[in-house]
Short mmCIF file of C-alpha atoms in Angstrom, two decimals:
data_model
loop_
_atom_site.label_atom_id
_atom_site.label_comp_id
_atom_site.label_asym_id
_atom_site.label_seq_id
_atom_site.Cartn_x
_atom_site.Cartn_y
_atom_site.Cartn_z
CA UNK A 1422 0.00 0.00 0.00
CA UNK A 1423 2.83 2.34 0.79
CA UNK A 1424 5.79 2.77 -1.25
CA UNK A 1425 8.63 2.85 0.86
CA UNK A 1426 10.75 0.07 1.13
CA UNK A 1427 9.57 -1.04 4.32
CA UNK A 1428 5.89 -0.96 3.95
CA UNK A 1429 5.56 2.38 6.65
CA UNK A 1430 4.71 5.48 5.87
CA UNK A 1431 5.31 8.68 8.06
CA UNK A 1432 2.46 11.16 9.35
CA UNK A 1433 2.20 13.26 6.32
CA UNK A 1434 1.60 10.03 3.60
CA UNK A 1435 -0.70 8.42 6.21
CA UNK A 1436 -2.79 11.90 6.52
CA UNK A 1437 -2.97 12.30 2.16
CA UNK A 1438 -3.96 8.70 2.24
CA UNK A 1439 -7.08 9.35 4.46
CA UNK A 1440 -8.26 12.95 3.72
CA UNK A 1441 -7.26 14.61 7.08
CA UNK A 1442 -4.48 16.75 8.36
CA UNK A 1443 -1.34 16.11 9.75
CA UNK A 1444 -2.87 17.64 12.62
CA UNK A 1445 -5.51 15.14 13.02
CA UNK A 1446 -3.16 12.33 13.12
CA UNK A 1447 -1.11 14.01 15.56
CA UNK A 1448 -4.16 14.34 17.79
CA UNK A 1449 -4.80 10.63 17.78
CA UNK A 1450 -1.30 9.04 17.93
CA UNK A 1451 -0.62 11.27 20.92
CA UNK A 1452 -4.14 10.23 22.28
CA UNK A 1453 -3.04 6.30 22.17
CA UNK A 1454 -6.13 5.93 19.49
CA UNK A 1455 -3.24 5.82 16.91
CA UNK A 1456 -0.04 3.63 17.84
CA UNK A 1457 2.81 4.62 15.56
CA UNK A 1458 4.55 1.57 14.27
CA UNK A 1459 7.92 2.65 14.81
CA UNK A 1460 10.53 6.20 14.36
CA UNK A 1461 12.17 7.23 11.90
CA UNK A 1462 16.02 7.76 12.62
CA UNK A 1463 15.37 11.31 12.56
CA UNK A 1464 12.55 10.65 14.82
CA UNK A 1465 9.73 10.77 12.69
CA UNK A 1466 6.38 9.18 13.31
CA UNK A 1467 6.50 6.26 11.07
CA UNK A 1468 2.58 3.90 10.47
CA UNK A 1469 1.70 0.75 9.35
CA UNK A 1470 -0.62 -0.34 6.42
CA UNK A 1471 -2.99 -0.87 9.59
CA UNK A 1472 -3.09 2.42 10.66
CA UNK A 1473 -5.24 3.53 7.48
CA UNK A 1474 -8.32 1.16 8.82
CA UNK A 1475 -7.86 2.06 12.24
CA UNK A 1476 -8.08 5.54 11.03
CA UNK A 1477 -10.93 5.36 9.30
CA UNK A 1478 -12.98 3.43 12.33
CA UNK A 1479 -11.70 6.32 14.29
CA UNK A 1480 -13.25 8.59 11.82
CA UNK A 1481 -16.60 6.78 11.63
CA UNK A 1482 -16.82 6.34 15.31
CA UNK A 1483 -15.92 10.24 15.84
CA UNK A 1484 -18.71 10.87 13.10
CA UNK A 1485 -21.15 9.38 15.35
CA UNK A 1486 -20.52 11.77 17.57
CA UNK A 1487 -18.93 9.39 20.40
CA UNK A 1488 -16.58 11.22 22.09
CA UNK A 1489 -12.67 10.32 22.33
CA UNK A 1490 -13.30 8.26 25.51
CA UNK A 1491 -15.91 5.70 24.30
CA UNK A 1492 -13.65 5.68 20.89
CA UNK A 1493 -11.12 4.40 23.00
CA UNK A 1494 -13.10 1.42 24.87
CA UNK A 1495 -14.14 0.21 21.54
CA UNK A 1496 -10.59 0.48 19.68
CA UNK A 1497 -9.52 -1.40 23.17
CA UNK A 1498 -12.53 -4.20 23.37
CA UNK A 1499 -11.35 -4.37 18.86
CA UNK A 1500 -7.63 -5.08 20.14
CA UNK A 1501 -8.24 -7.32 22.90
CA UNK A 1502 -10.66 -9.60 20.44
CA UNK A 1503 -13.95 -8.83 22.11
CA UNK A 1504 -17.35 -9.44 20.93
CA UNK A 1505 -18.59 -5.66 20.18
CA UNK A 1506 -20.40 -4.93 23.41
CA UNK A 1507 -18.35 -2.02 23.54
CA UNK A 1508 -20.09 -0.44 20.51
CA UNK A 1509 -23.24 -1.55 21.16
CA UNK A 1510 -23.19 0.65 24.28
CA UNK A 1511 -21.19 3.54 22.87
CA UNK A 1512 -23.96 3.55 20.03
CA UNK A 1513 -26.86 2.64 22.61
CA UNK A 1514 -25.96 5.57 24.90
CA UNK A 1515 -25.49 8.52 22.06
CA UNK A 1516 -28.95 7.40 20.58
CA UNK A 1517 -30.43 8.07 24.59
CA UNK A 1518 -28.37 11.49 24.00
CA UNK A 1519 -29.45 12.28 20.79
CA UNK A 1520 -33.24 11.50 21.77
CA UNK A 1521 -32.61 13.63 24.76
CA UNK A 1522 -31.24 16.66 22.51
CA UNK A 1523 -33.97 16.45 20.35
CA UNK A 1524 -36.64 16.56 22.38
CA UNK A 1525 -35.05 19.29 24.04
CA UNK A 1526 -35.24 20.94 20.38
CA UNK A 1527 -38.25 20.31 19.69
CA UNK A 1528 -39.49 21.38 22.85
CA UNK A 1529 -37.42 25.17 21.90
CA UNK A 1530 -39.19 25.20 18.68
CA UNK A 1531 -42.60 25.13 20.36
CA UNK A 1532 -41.77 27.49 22.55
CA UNK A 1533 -40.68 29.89 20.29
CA UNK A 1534 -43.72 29.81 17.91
CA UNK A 1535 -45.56 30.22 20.96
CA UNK A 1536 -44.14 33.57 21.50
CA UNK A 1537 -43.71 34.54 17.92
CA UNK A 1538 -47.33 34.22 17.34
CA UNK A 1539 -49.06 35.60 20.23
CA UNK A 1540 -50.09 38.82 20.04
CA UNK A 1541 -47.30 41.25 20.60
CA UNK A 1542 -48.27 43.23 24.20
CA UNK A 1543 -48.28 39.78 25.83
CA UNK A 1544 -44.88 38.36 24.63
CA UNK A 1545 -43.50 39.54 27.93
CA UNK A 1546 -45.41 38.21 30.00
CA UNK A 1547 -45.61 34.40 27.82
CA UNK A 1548 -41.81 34.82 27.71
CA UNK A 1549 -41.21 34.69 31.24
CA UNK A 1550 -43.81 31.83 31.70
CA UNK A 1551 -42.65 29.96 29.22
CA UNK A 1552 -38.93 31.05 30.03
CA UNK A 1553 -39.37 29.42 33.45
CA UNK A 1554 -39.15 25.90 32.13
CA UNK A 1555 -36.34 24.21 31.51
CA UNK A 1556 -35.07 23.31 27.49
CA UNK A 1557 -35.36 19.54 28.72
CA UNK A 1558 -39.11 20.64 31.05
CA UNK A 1559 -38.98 18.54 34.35
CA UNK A 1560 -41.77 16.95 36.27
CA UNK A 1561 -39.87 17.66 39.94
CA UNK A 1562 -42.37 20.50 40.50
CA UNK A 1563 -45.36 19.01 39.79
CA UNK A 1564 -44.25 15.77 42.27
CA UNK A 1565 -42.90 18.12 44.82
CA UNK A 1566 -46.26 19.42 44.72
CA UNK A 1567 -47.76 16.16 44.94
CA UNK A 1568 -46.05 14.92 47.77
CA UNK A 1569 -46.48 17.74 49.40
CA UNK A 1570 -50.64 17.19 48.99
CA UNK A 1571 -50.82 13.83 49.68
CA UNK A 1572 -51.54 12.47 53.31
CA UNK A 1573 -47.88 12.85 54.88
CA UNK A 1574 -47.70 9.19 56.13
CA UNK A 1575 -48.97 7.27 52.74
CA UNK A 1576 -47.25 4.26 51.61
CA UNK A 1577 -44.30 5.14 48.94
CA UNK A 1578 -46.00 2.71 46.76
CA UNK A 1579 -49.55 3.89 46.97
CA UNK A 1580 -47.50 7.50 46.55
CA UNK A 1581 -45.84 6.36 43.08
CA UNK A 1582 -48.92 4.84 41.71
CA UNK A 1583 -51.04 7.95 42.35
CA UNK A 1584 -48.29 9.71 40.94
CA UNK A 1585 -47.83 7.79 37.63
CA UNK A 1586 -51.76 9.20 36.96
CA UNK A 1587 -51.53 12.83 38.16
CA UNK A 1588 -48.39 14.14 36.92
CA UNK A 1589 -48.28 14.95 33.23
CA UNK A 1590 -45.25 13.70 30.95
CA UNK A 1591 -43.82 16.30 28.81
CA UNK A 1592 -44.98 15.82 25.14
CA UNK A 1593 -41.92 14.42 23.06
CA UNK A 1594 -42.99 16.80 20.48
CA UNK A 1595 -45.42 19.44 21.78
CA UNK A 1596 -47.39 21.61 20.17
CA UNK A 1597 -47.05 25.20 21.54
CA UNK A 1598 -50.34 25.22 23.12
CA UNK A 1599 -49.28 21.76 25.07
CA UNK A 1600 -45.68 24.03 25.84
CA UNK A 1601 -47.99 26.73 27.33
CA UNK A 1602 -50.28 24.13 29.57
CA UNK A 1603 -47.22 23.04 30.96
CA UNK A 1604 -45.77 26.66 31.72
CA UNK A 1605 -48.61 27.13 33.35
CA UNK A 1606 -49.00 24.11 35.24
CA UNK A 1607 -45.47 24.81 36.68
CA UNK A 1608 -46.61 28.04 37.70
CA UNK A 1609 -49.53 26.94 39.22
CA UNK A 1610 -47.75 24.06 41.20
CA UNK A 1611 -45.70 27.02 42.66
CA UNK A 1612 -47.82 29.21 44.68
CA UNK A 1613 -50.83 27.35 47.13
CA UNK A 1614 -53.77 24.97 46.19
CA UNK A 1615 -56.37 27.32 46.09
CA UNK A 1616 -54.51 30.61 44.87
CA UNK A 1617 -55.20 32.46 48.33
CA UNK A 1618 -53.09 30.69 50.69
CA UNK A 1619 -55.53 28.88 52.06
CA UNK A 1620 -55.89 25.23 53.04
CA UNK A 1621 -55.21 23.02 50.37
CA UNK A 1622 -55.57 19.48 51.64
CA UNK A 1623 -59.15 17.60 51.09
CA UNK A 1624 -60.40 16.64 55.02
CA UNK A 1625 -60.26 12.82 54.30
CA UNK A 1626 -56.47 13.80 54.84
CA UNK A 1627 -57.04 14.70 58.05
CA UNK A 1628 -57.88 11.14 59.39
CA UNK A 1629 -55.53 9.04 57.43
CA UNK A 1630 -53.09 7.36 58.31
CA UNK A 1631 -50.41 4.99 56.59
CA UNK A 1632 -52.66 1.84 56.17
CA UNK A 1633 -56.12 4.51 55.88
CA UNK A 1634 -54.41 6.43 53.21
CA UNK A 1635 -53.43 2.97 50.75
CA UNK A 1636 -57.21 2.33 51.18
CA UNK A 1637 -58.23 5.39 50.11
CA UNK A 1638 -56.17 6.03 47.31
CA UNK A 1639 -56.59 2.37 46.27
CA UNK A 1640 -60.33 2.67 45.90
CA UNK A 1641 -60.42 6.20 44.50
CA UNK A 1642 -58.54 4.63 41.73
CA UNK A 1643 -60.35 2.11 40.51
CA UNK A 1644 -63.38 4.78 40.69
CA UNK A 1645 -61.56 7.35 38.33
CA UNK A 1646 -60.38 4.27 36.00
CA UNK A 1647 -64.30 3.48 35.30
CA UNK A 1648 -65.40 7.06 35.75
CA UNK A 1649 -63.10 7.77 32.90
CA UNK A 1650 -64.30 4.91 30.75
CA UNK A 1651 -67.89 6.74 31.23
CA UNK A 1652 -66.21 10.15 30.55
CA UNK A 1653 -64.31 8.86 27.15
CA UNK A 1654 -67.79 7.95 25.64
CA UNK A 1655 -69.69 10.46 26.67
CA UNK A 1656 -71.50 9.09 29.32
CA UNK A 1657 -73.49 11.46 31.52
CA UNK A 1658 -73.12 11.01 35.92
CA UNK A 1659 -75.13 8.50 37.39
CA UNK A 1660 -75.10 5.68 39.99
CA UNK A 1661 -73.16 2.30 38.92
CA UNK A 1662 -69.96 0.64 39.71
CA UNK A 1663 -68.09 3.75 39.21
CA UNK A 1664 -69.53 5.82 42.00
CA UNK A 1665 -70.01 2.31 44.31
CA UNK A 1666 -66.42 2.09 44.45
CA UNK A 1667 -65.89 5.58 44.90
CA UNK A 1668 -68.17 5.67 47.92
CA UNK A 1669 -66.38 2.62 49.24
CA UNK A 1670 -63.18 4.39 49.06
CA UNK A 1671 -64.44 6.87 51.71
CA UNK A 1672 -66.40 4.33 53.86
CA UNK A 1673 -63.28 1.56 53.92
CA UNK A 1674 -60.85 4.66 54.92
CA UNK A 1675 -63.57 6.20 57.85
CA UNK A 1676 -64.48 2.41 59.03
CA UNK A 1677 -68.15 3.42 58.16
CA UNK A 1678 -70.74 1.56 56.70
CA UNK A 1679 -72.76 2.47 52.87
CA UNK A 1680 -75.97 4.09 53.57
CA UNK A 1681 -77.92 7.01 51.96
CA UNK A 1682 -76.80 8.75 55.06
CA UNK A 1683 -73.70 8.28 54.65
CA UNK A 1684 -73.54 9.28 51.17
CA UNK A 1685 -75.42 12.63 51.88
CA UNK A 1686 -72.57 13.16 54.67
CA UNK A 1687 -70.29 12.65 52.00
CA UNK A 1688 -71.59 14.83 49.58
CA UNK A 1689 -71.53 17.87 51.90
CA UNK A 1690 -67.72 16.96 52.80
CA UNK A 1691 -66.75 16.77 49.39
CA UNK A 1692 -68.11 19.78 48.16
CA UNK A 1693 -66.24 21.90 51.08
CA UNK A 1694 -63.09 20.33 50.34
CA UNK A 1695 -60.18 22.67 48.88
CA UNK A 1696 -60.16 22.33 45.01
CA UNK A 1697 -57.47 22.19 42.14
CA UNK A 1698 -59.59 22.33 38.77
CA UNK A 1699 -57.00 24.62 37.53
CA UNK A 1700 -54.26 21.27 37.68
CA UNK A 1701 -56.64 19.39 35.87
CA UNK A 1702 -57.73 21.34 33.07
CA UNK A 1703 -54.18 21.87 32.31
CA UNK A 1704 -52.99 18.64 32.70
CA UNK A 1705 -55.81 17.35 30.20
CA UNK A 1706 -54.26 20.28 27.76
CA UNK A 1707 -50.89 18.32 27.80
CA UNK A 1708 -52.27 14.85 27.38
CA UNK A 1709 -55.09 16.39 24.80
CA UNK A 1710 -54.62 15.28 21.13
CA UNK A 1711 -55.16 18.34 18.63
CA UNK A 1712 -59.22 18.66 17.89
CA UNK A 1713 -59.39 15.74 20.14
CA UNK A 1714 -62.08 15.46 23.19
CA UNK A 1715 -60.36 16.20 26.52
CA UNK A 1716 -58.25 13.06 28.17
CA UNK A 1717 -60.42 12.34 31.37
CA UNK A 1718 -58.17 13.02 34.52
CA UNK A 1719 -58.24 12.26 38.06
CA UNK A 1720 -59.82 15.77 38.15
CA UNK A 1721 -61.98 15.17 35.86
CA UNK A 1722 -63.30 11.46 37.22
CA UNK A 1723 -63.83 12.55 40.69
CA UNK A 1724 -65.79 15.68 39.64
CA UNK A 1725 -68.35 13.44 37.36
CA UNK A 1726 -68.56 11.04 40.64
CA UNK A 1727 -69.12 13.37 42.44
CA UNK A 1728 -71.85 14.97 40.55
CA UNK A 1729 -73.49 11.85 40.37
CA UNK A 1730 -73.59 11.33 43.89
CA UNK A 1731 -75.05 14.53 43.98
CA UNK A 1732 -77.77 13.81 41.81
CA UNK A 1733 -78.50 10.50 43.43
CA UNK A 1734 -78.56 11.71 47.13
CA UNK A 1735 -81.13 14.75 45.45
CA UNK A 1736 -83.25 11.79 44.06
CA UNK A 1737 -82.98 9.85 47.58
CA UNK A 1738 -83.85 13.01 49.87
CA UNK A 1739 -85.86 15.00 47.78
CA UNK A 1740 -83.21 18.20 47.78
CA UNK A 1741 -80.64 19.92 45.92
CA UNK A 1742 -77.32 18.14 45.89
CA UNK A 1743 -74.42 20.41 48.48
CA UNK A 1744 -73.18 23.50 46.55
CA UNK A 1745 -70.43 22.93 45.06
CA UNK A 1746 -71.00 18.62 43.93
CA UNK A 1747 -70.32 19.38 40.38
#
């Protein structure tokens, strides 16, 4: 491949032959990515006919965007004989950094039309909601919030399941109106519950403890699950299995018993309790699909249960549901 007499080549040859500059291999060989074969008498790096491959993988692999140190691990795994599992995970882990860059790009690009096209007196004010959430937009409020709600001594696990259903992923590639929901669900996670600084807590927290609180939130689940199978097809609020378990939650977690009574007590504690509809019509404006019906929410579930317990215990005692049921 080379014409000298011995089958090397020095830096400069080696550099011509692969369409980089001296530089380049300079860089490399001093990096250990690029052994030099041998030295010229005058001192002179001097390559092998094995160098031009090992060149070019360099190349390829730097192409990729891996950096130097991942280059290395697979050039060592190639020299030691291994089986590749050293590029599988240097190409593995720049995909998970590419998909994270991207997202992060396409999340910049919905913000942006979101301020270019609104109209111009309130790009201030969108620009410093918007501005407020990270390139790569975190959950960590939202949970912080959440945790913060919750009755203190609930199980972790009844903790991560609720949260799995209340906080809102980040679109991979938003619209700006889902960008804007989410601004605004961050800033809404960062002042209190009700906007006033009042109590935010619903009173079933008040008597809950650790085994109380799994009950509750065990129960209430099922209940929105159904409630939002009745909700996705349009279904209007009325008694069934939905608001049964829903009722159940609250009777298992007080120790009480299912009567009419106890579902008109219910209905008057519920519709005192401290309310968030602002978190839930924003969270169904991230999950929402364009021109789609809204995604039925935790929010939305308990508020159709609850207006169907409010209709029932109307239809039981012959009066107007507590203000406030729907």
């Amino acid at each position: 491949m080379f014409s000298s007499h011995d089958g090397l080549c020095t830096i400069g040859e080696l550099a011509g032959h692969a369409g980089v500059s001296v530089k380049t291999v300079r860089f490399y060989s001093d990096g250990g990515l690029l052994p030099e074969a041998s030295r010229s008498a005058g001192g002179h790096r001097r390559y092998g006919p094995e160098a031009v491959e090992r060149l070019g993988l360099i190349r390829s692999l730097r192409g990729l965007g891996l950096p130097v140190a991942e280059v290395r691990r697979v050039l060592d795994e190639q020299d030691a004989g291994g089986t590749g599992e050293a590029l599988e995970g240097a190409v593995a882990g720049r995909l998970r950094t590419l998909g994270s860059e991207l997202r992060a790009l396409r999340w910049r690009e919905a913000a942006l039309r979101l301020v270019r096209d609104c109209p111009p007196a309130e790009r201030p004010a969108r620009l410093r909601l918007v501005g407020a959430v990270a390139e790569a937009p975190s959950t960590a409020p939202l949970v912080r919030f959440w945790r913060a709600w919750l009755p203190a001594r609930m199980p972790a696990r009844s903790v991560g399941a609720f949260l799995a259903v209340a906080v809102p992923q980040p679109p991979e590639d938003p619209r700006p109106a889902q960008v804007l929901a989410f601004a605004r669900l961050n800033a809404f996670v960062s002042r209190s519950c009700d906007g006033r600084g009042g109590p935010c807590q619903p009173g079933a927290h008040e008597a809950a403890g650790a085994r109380e609180s799994a009950v509750l939130y065990a129960g209430l689940a099922t209940a929105y699950d159904l409630a939002g199978e009745e909700l996705r097809r349009g279904g209007v609020p009325r008694p069934g299995e939905a608001l049964d378990g829903f009722v159940d939650a609250y009777a298992n977690t007080y120790g009480i018993r299912d009567t009419p009574a106890f579902r008109r007590r219910l209905v008057g504690q519920l519709a005192v309790d401290p309310r968030i509809d602002r978190y839930w019509e924003l969270t169904a404006e991230v999950l929402g699909a364009p021109d789609g019906p809204p995604e039925p929410t935790p929010g939305s579930a308990h508020d159709w249960l609850l207006e169907a317990l409010g209709a029932q215990v109307s239809a039981v005692f012959g009066e107007a549901a507590a203000p406030g049921a729907r």
